[in-house]
Protein backbone atom coordinates (compact mmCIF):
# COMPACT_ATOMS: atom_id res chain seq x y z
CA UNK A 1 -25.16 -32.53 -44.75
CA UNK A 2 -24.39 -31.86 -40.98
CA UNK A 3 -25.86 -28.73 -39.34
CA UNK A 4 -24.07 -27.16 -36.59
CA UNK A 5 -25.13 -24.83 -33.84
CA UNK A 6 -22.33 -22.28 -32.51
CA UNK A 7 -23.63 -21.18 -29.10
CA UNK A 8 -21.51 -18.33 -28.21
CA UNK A 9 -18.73 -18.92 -25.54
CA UNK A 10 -19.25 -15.27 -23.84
CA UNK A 11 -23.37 -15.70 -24.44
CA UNK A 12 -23.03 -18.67 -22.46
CA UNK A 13 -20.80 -17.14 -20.07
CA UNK A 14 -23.53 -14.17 -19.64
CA UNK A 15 -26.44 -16.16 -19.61
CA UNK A 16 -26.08 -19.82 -18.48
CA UNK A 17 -29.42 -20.99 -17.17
CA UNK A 18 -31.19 -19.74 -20.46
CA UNK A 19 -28.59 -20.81 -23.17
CA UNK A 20 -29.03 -24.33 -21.20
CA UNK A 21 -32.75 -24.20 -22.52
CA UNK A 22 -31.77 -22.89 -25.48
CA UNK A 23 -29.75 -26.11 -25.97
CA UNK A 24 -31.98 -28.55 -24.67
CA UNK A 25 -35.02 -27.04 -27.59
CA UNK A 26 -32.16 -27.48 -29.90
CA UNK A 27 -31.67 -30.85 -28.98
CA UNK A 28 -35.28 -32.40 -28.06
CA UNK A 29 -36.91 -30.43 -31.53
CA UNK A 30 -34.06 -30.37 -34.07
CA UNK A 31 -31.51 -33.35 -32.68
CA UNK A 32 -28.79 -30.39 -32.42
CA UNK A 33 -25.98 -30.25 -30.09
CA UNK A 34 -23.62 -27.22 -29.79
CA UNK A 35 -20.49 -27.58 -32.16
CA UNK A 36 -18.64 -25.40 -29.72
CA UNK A 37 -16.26 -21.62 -30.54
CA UNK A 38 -16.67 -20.65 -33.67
CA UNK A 39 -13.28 -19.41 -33.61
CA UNK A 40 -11.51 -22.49 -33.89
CA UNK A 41 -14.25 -24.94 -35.09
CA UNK A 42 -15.62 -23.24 -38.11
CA UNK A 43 -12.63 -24.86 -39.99
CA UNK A 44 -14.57 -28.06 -39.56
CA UNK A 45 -17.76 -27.26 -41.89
CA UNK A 46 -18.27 -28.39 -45.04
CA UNK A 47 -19.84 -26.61 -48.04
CA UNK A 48 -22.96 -28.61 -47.65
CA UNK A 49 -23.14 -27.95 -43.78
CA UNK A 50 -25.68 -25.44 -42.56
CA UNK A 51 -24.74 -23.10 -39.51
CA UNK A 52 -26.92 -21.78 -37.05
CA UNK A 53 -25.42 -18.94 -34.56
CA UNK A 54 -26.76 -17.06 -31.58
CA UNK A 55 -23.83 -13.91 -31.50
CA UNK A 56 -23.28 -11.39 -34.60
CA UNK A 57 -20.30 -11.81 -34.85
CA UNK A 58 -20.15 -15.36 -34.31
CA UNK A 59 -22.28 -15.24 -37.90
CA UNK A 60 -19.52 -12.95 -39.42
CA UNK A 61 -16.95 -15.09 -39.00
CA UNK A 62 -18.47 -18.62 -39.80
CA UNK A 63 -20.01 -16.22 -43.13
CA UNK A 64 -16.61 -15.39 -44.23
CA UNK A 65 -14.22 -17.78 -42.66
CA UNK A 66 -15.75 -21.13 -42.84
CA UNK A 67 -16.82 -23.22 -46.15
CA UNK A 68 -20.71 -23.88 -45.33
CA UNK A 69 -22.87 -22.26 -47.64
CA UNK A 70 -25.45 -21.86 -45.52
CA UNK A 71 -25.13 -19.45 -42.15
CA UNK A 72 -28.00 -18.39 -40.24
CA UNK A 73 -29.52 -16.96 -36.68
CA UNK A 74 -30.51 -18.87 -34.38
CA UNK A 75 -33.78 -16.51 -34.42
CA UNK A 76 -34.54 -17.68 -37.82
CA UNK A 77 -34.73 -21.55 -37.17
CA UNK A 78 -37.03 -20.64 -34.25
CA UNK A 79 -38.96 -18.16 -36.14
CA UNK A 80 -40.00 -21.30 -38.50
CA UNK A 81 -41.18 -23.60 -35.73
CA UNK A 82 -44.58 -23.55 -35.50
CA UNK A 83 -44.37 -25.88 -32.12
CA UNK A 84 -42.20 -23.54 -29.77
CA UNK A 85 -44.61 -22.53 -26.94
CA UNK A 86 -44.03 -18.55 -27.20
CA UNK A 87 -44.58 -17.31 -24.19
CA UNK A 88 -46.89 -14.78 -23.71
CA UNK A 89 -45.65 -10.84 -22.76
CA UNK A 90 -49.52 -9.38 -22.82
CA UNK A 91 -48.55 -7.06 -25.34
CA UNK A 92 -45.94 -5.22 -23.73
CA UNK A 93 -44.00 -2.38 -25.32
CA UNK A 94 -40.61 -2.82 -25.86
CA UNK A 95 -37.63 -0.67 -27.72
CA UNK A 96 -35.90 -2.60 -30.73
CA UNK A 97 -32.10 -2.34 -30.30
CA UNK A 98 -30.66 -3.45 -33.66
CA UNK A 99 -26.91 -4.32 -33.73
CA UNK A 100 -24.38 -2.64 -36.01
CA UNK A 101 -23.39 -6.66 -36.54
CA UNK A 102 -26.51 -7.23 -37.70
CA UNK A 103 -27.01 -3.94 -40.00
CA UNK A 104 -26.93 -5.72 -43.40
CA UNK A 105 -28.62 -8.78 -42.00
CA UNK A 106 -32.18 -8.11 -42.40
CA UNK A 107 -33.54 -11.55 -42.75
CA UNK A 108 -32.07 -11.90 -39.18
CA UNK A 109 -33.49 -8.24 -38.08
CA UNK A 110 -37.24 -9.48 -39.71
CA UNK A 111 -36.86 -12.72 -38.40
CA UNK A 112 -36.42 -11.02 -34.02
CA UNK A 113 -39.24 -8.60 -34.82
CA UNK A 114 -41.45 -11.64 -36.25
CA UNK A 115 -40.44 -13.75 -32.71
CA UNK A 116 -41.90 -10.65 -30.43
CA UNK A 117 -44.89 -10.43 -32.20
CA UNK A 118 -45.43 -14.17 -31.78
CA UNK A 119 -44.65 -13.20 -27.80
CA UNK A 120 -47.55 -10.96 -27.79
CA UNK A 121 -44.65 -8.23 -27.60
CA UNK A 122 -45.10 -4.54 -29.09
CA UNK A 123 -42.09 -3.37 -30.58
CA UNK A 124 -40.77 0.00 -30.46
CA UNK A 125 -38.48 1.21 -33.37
CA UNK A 126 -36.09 3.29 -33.10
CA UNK A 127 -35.01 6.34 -35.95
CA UNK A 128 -31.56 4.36 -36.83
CA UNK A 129 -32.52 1.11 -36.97
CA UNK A 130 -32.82 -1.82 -39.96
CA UNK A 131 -29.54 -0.69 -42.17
CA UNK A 132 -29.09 2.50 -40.28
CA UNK A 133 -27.98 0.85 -37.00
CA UNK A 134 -24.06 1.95 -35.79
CA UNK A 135 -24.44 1.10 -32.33
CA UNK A 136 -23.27 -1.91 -30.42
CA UNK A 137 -21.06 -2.49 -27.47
CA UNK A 138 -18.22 -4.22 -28.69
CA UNK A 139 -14.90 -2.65 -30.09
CA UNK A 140 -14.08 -4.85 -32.53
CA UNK A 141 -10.78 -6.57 -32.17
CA UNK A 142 -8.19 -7.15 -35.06
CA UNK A 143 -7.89 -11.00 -34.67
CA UNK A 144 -11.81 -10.78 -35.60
CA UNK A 145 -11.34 -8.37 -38.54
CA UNK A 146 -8.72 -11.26 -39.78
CA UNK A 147 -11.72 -14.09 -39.23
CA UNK A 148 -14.66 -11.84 -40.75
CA UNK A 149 -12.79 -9.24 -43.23
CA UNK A 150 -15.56 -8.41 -44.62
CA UNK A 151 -16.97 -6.12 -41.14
CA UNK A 152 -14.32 -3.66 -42.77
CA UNK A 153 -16.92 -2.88 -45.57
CA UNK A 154 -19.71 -1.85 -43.34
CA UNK A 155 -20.00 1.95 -42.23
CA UNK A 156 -18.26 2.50 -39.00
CA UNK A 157 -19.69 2.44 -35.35
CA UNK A 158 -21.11 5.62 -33.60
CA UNK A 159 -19.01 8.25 -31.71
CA UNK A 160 -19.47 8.89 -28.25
CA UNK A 161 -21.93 11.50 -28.89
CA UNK A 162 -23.66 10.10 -31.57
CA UNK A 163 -24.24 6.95 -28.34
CA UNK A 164 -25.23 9.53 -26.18
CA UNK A 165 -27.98 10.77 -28.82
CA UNK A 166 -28.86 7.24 -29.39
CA UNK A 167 -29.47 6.50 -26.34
CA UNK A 168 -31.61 9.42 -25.02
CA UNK A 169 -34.41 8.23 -27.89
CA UNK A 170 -35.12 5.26 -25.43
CA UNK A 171 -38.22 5.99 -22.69
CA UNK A 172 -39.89 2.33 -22.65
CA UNK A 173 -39.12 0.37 -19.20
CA UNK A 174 -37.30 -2.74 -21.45
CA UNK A 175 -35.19 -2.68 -24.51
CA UNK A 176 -34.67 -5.67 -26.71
CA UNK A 177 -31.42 -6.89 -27.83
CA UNK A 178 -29.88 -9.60 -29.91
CA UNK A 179 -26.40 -8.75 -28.74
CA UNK A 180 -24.54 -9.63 -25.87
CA UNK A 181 -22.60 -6.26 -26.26
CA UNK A 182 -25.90 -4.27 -26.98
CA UNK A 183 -27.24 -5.97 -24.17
CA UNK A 184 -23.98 -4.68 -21.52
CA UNK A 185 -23.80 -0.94 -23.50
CA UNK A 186 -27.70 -0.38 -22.86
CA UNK A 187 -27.43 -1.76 -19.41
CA UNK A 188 -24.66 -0.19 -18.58
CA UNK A 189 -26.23 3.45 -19.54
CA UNK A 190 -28.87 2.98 -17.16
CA UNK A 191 -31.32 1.22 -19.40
CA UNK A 192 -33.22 -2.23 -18.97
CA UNK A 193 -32.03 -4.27 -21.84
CA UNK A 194 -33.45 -7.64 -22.14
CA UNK A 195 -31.74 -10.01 -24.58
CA UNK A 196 -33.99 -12.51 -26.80
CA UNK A 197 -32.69 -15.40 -25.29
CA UNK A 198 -34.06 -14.73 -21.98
CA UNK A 199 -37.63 -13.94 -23.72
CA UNK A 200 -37.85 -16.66 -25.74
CA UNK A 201 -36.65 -19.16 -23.26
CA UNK A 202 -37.44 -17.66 -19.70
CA UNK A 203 -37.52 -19.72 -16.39
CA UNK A 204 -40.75 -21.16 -16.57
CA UNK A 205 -40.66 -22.38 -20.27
CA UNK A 206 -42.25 -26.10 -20.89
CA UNK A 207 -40.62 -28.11 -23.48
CA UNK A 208 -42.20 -30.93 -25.18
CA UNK A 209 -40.28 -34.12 -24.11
């Protein structure tokens, strides 16, 4: 068995300095190295391969597109090492953005509010979250519906107004997300989204050697 970890070619792009730590964790703990875009290299897994992936929809597609049997977050491999040095947030209270992506994940939506507890982090929940979630920032594109067919089944994303609504629920100073998209939408609406890669691997992190 190989195990694989697809690091998101836009998360990357968005946040270099952090998804380097990310990586070097992911090498020094687990001997993992990046297997590059899902989008072309998911044809390279085996059925026995496990698949670890930082972007929802990076998970979609290696889920429905590649032949490994077992697909996971990224949040859930780090959720089970009782090592990482969890930085401390002296219980500060934070909004929980959970993705549309990620609606009918919730071993992956347990496994982020489990990893801000363990950073002394307060979460704030918000009325459609869990299953219920419809928001993210990403219109999704046909070549992925072709890669990950099965996003067709899930309910569709909000309206404009329904966003709106969404967003006026917000009033802490930082929101959580575990999307890149959630992450620009909140942002851009004025909002201080905070993605968990940047809490869980901020500048002043010390790995173990």
């Amino acid at each position: 068995m190989s195990i694989h970890f697809f690091p998101s070619c836009k998360v990357q792009q968005q946040f270099p300095q952090a998804s380097l730590r990310l990586q070097d964790y992911l090498q020094k703990r687990w001997q993992l190295k990046p297997a590059g875009c899902c989008r072309v290299n998911h044809q390279q897994l085996a059925p026995e391969d496990a698949a670890f992936y930082i972007c929802n929809t990076c998970g979609h597609i290696l889920t429905d597109s590649s032949a490994a049997k077992k697909v996971q977050a990224i949040w859930q491999l780090i959720d089970q090492d009782e090592q990482f040095p969890f930085p401390d947030y002296q219980g500060e209270l934070m909004t929980v953005q959970d993705c549309w992506l990620a609606s009918d994940k919730p071993e992956v939506q347990q496994a982020v509010r489990s990893l801000l507890y363990k950073m002394n982090i307060q979460p704030l929940e918000l009325t459609d979250n869990f299953a219920q979630s419809r928001f993210c920032g990403v219109t999704t594109s046909a070549a992925t519906y072709q890669l990950a067919p099965t996003l067709s089944d899930k309910a569709g994303q909000m309206s404009p107004e329904e966003r709106q609504n969404h967003l006026r629920q917000i009033n802490t100073d930082k929101v959580v997300c575990y999307c890149r998209p959630c992450y620009q939408e909140i942002n851009a609406a004025g909002k201080h989204g905070v993605h968990m890669l940047e809490l869980l691997f901020p500048e002043q992190l010390r790995l173990a050697p």
